[in-house]
Short mmCIF file of C-alpha atoms in Angstrom, two decimals:
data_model
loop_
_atom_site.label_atom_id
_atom_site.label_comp_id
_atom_site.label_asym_id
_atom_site.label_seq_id
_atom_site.Cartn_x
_atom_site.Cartn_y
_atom_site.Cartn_z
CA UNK A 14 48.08 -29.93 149.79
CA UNK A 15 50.42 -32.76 150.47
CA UNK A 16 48.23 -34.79 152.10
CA UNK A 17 45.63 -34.82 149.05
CA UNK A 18 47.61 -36.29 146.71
CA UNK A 19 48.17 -39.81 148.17
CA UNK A 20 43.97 -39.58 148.51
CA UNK A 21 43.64 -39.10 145.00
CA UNK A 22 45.54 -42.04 143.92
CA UNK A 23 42.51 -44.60 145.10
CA UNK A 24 40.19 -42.60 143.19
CA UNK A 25 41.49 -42.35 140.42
CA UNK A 26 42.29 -46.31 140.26
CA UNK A 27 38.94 -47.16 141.13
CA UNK A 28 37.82 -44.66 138.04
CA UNK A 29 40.19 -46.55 135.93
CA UNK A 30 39.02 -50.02 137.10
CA UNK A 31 35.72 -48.47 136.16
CA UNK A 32 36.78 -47.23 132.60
CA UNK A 33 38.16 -50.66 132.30
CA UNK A 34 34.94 -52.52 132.77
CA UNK A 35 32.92 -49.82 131.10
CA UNK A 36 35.20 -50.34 128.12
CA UNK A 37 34.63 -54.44 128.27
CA UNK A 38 30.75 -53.64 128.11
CA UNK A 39 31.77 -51.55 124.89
CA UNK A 40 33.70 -54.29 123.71
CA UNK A 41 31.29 -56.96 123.89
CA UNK A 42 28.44 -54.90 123.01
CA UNK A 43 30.34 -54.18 119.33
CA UNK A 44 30.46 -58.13 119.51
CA UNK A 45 27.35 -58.64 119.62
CA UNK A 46 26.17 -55.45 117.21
CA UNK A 47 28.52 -56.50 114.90
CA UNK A 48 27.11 -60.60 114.62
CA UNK A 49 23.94 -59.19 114.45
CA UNK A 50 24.66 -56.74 111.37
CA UNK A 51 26.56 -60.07 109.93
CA UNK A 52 23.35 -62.62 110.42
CA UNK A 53 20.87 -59.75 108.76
CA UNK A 54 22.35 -58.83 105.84
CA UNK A 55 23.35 -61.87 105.22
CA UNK A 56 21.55 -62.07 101.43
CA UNK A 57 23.35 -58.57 100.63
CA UNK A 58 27.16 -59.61 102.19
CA UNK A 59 28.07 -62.57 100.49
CA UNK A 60 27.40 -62.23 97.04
CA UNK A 61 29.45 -59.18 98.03
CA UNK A 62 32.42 -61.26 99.35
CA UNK A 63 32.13 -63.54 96.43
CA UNK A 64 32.72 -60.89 94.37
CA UNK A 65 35.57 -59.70 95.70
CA UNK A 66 37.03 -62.93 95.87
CA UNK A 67 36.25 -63.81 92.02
CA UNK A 68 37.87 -60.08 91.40
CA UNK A 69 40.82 -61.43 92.78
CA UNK A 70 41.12 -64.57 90.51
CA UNK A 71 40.96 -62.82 87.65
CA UNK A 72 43.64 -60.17 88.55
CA UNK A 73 45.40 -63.28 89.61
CA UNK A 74 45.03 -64.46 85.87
CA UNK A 75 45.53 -61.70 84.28
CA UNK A 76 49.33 -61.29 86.14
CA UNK A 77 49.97 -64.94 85.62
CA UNK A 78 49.40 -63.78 81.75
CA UNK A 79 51.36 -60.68 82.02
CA UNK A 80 54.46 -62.58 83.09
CA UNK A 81 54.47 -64.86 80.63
CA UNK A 82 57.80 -64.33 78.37
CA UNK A 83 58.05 -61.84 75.78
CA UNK A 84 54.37 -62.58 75.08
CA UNK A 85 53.20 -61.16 78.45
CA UNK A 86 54.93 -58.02 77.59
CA UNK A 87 52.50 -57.41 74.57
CA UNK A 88 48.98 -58.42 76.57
CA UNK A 89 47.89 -54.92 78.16
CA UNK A 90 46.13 -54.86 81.60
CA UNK A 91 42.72 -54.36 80.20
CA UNK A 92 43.06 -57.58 77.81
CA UNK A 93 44.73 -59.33 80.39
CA UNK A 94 41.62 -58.94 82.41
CA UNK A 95 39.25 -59.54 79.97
CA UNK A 96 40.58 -62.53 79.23
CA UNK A 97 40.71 -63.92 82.92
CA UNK A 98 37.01 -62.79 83.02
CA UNK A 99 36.08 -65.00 80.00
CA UNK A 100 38.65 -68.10 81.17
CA UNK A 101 36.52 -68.10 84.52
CA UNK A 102 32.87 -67.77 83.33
CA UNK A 103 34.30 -70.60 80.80
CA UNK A 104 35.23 -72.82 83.49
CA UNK A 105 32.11 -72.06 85.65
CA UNK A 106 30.18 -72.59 82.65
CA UNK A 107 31.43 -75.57 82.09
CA UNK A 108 31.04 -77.04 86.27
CA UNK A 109 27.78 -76.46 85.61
CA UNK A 110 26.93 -78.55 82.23
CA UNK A 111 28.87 -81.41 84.18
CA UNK A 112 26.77 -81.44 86.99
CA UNK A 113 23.08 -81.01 85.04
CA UNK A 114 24.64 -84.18 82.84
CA UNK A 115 25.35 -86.58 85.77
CA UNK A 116 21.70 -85.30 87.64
CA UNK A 117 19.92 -87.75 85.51
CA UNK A 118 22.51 -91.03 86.56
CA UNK A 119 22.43 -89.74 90.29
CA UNK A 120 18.07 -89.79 90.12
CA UNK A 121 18.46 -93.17 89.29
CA UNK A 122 21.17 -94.02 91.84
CA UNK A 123 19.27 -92.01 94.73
CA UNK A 124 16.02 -94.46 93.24
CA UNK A 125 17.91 -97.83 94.72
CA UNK A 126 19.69 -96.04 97.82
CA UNK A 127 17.01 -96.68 100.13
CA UNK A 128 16.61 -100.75 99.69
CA UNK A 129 20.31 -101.73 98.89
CA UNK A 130 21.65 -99.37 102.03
CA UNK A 131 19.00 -101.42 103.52
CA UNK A 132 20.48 -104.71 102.31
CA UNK A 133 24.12 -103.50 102.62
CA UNK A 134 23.40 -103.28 106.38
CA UNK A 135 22.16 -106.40 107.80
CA UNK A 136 24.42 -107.55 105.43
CA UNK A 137 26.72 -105.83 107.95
CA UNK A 138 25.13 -106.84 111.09
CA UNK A 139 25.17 -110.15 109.67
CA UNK A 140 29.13 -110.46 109.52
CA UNK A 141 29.53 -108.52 112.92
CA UNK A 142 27.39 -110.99 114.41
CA UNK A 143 29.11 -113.82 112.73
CA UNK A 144 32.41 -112.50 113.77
CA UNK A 145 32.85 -111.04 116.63
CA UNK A 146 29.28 -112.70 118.27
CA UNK A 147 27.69 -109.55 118.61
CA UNK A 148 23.65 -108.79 119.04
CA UNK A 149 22.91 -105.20 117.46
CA UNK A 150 19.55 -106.01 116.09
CA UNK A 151 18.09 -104.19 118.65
CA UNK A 152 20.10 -100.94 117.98
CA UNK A 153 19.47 -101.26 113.88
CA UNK A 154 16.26 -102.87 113.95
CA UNK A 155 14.19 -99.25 113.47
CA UNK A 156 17.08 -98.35 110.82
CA UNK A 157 15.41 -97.61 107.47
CA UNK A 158 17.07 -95.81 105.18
CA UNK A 159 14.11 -96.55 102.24
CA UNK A 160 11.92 -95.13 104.73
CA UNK A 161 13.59 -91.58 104.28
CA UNK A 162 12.29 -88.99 102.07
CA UNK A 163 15.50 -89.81 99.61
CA UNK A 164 13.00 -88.68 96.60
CA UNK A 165 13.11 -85.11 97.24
CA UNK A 166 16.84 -84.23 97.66
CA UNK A 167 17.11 -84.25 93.92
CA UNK A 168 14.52 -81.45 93.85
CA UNK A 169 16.12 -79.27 96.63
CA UNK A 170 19.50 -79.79 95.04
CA UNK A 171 18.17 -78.63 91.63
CA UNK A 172 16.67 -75.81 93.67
CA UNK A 173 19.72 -74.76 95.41
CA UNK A 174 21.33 -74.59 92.25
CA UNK A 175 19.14 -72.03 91.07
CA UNK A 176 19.47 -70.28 93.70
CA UNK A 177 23.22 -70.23 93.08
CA UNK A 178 22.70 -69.14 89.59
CA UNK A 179 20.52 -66.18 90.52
CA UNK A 180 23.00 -65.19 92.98
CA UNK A 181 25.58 -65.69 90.74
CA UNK A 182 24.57 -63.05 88.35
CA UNK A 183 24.65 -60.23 91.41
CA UNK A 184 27.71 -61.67 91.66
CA UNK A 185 28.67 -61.08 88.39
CA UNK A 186 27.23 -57.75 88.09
CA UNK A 187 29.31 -56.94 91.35
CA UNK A 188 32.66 -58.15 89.30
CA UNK A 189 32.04 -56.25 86.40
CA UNK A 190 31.57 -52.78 88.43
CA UNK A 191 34.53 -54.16 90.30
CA UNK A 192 37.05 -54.42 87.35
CA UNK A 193 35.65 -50.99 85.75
CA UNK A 194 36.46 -48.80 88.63
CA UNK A 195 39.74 -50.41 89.05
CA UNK A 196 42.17 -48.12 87.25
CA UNK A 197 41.04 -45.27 89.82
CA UNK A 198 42.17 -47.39 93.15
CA UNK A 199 45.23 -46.36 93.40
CA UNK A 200 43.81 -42.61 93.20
CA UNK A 201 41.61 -42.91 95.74
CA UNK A 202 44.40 -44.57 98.35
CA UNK A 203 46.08 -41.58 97.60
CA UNK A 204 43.50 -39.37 98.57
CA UNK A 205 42.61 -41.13 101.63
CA UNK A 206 46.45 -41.24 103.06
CA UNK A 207 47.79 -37.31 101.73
CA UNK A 208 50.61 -38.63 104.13
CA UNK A 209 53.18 -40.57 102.63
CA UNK A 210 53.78 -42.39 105.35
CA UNK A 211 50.39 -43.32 105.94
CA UNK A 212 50.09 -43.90 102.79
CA UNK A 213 52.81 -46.31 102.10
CA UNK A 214 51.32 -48.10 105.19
CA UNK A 215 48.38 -48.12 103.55
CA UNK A 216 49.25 -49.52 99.93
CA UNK A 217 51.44 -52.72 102.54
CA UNK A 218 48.62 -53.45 104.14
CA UNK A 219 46.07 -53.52 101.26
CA UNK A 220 48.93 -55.40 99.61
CA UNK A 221 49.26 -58.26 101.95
CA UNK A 222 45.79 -58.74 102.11
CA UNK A 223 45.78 -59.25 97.98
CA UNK A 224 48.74 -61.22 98.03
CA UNK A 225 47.54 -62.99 100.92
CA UNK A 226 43.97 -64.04 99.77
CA UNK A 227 45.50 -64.73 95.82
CA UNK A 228 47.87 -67.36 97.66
CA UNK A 229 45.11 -69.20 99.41
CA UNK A 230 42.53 -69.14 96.71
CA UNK A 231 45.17 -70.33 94.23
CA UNK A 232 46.96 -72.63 96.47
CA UNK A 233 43.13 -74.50 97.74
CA UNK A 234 42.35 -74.45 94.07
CA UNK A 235 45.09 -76.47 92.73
CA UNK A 236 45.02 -78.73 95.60
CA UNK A 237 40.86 -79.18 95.45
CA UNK A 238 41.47 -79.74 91.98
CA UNK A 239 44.19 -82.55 92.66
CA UNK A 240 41.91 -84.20 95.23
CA UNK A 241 38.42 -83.81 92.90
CA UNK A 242 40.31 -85.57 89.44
CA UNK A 243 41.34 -88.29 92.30
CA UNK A 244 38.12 -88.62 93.44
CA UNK A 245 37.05 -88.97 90.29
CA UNK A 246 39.13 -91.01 88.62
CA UNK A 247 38.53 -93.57 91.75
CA UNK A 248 34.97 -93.71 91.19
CA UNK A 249 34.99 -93.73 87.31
CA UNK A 250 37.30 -96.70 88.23
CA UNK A 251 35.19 -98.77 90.58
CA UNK A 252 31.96 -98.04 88.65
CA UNK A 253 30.35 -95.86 90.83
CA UNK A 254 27.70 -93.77 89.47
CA UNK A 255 27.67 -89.85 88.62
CA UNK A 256 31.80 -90.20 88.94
CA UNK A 257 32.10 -86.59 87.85
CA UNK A 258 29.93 -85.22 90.50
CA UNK A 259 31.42 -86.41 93.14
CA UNK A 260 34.52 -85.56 91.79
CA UNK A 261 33.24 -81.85 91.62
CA UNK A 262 32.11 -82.69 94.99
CA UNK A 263 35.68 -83.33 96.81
CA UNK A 264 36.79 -80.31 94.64
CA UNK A 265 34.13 -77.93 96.12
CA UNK A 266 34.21 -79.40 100.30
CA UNK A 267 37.92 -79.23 100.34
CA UNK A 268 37.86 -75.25 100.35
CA UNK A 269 36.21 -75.91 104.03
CA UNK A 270 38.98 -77.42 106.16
CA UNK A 271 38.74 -81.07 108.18
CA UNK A 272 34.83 -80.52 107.93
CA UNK A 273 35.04 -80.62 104.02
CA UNK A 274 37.74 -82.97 103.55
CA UNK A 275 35.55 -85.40 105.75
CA UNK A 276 32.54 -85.01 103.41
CA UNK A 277 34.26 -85.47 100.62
CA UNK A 278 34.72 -88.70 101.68
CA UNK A 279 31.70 -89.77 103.52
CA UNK A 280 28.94 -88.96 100.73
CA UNK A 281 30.85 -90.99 97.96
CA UNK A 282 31.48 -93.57 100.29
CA UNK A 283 27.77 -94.44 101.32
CA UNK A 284 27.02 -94.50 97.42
CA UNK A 285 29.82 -97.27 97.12
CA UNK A 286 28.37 -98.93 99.83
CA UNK A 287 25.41 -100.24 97.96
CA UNK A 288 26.77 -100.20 94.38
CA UNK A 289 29.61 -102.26 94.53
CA UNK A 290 29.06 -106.38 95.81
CA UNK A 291 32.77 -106.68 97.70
CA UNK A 292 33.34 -104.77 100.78
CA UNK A 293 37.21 -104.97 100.13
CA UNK A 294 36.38 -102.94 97.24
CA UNK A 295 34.71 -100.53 99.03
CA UNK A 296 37.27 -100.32 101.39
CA UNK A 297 40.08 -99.53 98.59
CA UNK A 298 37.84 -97.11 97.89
CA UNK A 299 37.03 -95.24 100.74
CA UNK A 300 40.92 -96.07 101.65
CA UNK A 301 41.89 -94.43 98.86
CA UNK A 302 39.33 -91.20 99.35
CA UNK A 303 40.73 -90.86 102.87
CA UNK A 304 44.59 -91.12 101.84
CA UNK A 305 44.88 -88.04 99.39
CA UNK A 306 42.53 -85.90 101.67
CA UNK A 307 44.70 -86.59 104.57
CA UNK A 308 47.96 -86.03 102.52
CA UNK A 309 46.40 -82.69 101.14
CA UNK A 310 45.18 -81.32 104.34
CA UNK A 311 48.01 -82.52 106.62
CA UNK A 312 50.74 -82.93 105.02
CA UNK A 313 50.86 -80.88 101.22
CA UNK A 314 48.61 -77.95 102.30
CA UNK A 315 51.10 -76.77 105.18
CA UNK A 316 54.46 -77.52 103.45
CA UNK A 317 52.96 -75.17 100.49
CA UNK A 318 51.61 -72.14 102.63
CA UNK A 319 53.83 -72.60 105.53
CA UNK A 320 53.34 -69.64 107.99
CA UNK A 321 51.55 -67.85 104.81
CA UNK A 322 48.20 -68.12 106.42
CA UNK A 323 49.34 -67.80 109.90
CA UNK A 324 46.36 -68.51 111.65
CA UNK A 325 45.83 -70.97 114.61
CA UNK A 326 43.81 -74.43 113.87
CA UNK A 327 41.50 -73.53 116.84
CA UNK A 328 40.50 -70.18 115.22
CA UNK A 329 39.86 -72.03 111.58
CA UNK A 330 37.92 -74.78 113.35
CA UNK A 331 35.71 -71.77 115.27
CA UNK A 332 35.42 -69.68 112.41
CA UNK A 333 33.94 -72.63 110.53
CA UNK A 334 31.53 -72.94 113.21
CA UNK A 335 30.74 -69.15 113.69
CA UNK A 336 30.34 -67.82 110.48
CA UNK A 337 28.68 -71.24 109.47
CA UNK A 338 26.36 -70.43 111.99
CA UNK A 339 25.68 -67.10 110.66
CA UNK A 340 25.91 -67.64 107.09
CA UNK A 341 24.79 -71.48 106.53
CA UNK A 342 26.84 -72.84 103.42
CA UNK A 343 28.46 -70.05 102.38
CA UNK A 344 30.24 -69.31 105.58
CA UNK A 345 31.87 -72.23 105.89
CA UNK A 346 33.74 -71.44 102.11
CA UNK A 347 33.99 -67.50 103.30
CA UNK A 348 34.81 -68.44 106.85
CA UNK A 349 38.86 -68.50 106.48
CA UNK A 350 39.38 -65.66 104.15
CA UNK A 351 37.98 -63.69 106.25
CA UNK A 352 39.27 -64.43 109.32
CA UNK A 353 42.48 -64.16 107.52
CA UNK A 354 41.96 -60.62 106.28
CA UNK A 355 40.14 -59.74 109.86
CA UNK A 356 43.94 -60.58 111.24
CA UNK A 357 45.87 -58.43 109.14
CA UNK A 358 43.50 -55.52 109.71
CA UNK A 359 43.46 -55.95 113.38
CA UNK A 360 47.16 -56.17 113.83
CA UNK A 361 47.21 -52.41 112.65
CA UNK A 362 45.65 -50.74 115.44
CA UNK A 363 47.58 -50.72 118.88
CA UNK A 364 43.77 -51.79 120.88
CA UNK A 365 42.97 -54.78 118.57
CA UNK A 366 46.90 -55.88 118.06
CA UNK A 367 46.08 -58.35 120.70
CA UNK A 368 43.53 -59.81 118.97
CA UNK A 369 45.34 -60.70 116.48
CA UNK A 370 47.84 -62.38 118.10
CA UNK A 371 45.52 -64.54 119.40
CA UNK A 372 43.93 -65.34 116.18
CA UNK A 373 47.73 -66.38 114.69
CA UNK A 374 49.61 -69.11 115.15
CA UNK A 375 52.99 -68.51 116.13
CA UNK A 376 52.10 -65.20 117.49
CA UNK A 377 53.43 -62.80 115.16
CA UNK A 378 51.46 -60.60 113.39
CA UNK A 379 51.80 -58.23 110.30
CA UNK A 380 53.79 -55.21 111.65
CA UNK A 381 56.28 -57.10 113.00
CA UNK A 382 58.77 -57.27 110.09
CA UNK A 383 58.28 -53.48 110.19
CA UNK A 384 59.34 -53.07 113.73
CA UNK A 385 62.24 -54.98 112.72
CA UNK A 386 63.13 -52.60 110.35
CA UNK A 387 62.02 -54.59 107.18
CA UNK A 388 60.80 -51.47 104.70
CA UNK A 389 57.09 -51.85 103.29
CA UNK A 390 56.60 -53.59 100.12
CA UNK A 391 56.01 -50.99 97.45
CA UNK A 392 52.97 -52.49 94.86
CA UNK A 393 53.93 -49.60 92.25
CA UNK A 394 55.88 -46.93 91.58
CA UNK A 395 55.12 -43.69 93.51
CA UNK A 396 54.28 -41.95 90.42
CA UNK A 397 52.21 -43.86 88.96
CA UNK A 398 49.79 -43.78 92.10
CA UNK A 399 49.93 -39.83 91.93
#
């Protein structure tokens, strides 16, 4: 009987070895299941996520109007709400007049695109070849851009924008069930977690994730709205046509990070490129364009959220690229709230902890402050939960 045991202990490491690999097939098989789920219900997830995310701006209203002094006092919840409903639909409502007004000036711009790119580059080559005695002929010489189909982007913009407008009413509709089931939330949580402990842990972690996703929407839309009124301002300034789109433009790309701040600069640029005569003023211009996105990305953006977000810039550059890949457009503006939220949720659970680690950036990870000994945030009183 002695002499068994020590034979035992090979076979039960090679079983384990086995469970170990079995469990990596599991692993990347749930990978893989779970992308695929992602890329096919595609049409049915977002306008889900949107929703959710619009939900949260208007709760994140209707507090901002509940704290204001002795008025806020006065406004109950369900007015509070209402009226962060209408203030958003307003503002949507009125994104959308301002773009339908400036489609008419950009047909007309997109009309003389093709020949005065044209122009505006062997105008180039011209003064690279005169400077710097340089032959690219051969490199632009099949370089049309009147040749391209420049005509019909107008149409498929006008028809994405429908699109967005049909989806936006699911949206919508998604919102409004939203905010009439939310008085019985906090019933529900309790029902889930009987256990007060699980319970409490239950109402921190649903709490970071609002407080979390609140901070980045509001923090990406004051600073998208800084960089749009700059962008627009610049163009209204140099005379470059449909100002206010590409104003809304910047304001839209710079919820996609370094990808959108990028585009926000090359697609008014090329426009200034064949409307204005001086290339030093396109230069202040583009200049300019690049300045403020740079200072809001790099510089503004982390001194405002600090270690809020927590997430490495790896991760946000691959989950631009993954969920862009699965989701076109619309991952690329979903792609790092999500990722966010996927971190906080996978720092709970002892087998995906890991994972989230790796997705932060200075490798701590919700939980932490409890281990510490920090007590969980409390978003109401016990009572009123009951």
């Amino acid at each position: 009987m002695e002499n068994a045991q020590p034979n035992a202990t090979p076979a039960a490491g090679r079983a384990s070895r086995r469970l170990d690999l079995r469990d990596v097939f599991y692993v990347l098989g749930l990978i893989t299941l779970t992308f695929f789920i992602l890329r096919l219900a595609a049409p049915q997830l977002v306008p889900i996520i949107f929703a959710l995310l619009l939900w949260f701006v208007i709760n994140a209203i209707a507090a901002v109007l509940r704290r204001i002094p002795v008025l806020g006092r006065l406004i109950p919840m369900w007015l509070a709400l209402l009226l962060g409903a209408v203030s958003t639909l307003s503002l949507g409502y009125a994104v959308a007049q301002l773009i339908v007004s400036n489609v008419a000036e950009l047909s007309s711009g997109l009309r003389q695109f093709g020949p005065k790119a044209d122009a505006a580059i062997a105008a180039a080559e011209a003064w690279i070849g005169v400077s710097f005695d340089v032959k690219i002929s051969p490199i632009l010489e099949n370089l049309k851009v009147s040749d391209l189909p420049l005509d019909q982007w107008l149409p498929a913009i006008t028809e994405a924008l429908t699109s967005t407008a049909s989806n936006l009413a699911i949206v919508l509709l998604y919102v409004l069930f939203l905010l009439i089931d939310q008085p019985y939330y906090q019933n529900k949580i309790r029902a889930l977690f009987p256990d007060d402990a699980r319970y409490d842990r239950a109402r921190h972690v649903l709490a970071r994730i609002a407080n979390d996703t609140r901070v980045y929407i509001g923090i990406m839309t004051m600073l998208s709205l800084g960089v749009g009124l700059f962008t627009y301002a610049a163009a209204s300034y140099f005379g470059i046509k449909g100002a206010a789109f590409w104003g809304f433009l910047a304001f839209a790309l710079n919820f996609i990070p370094t990808i959108g701040s990028f585009l926000g600069v090359a697609f008014p640029a090329a426009f200034a490129l064949v409307q204005l005569e001086s290339f030093e003023e396109v230069g202040l211009f583009v200049l300019g364009l690049a300045l403020v996105q740079f200072l809001a990305g790099n510089v503004i953006l982390p001194r405002v959220t600090g270690n809020q977000l927590n997430l490495s810039e790896f991760v946000v550059i691959l989950s631009l690229t993954v969920f862009g890949a699965l989701w076109g457009v619309a991952g690329l503006f979903l792609a790092v709230p999500l990722t966010m939220v996927s971190a906080i949720i996978l720092s709970q659970f002892d087998s995906t902890r890991p994972v989230a680690i790796l997705l932060s950036k200075n490798g701590r990870v919700m939980g932490d402050d409890l281990d510490e000994g920090e007590p969980p945030q409390q978003a109401a009183p016990r009572q009123a939960a009951e």
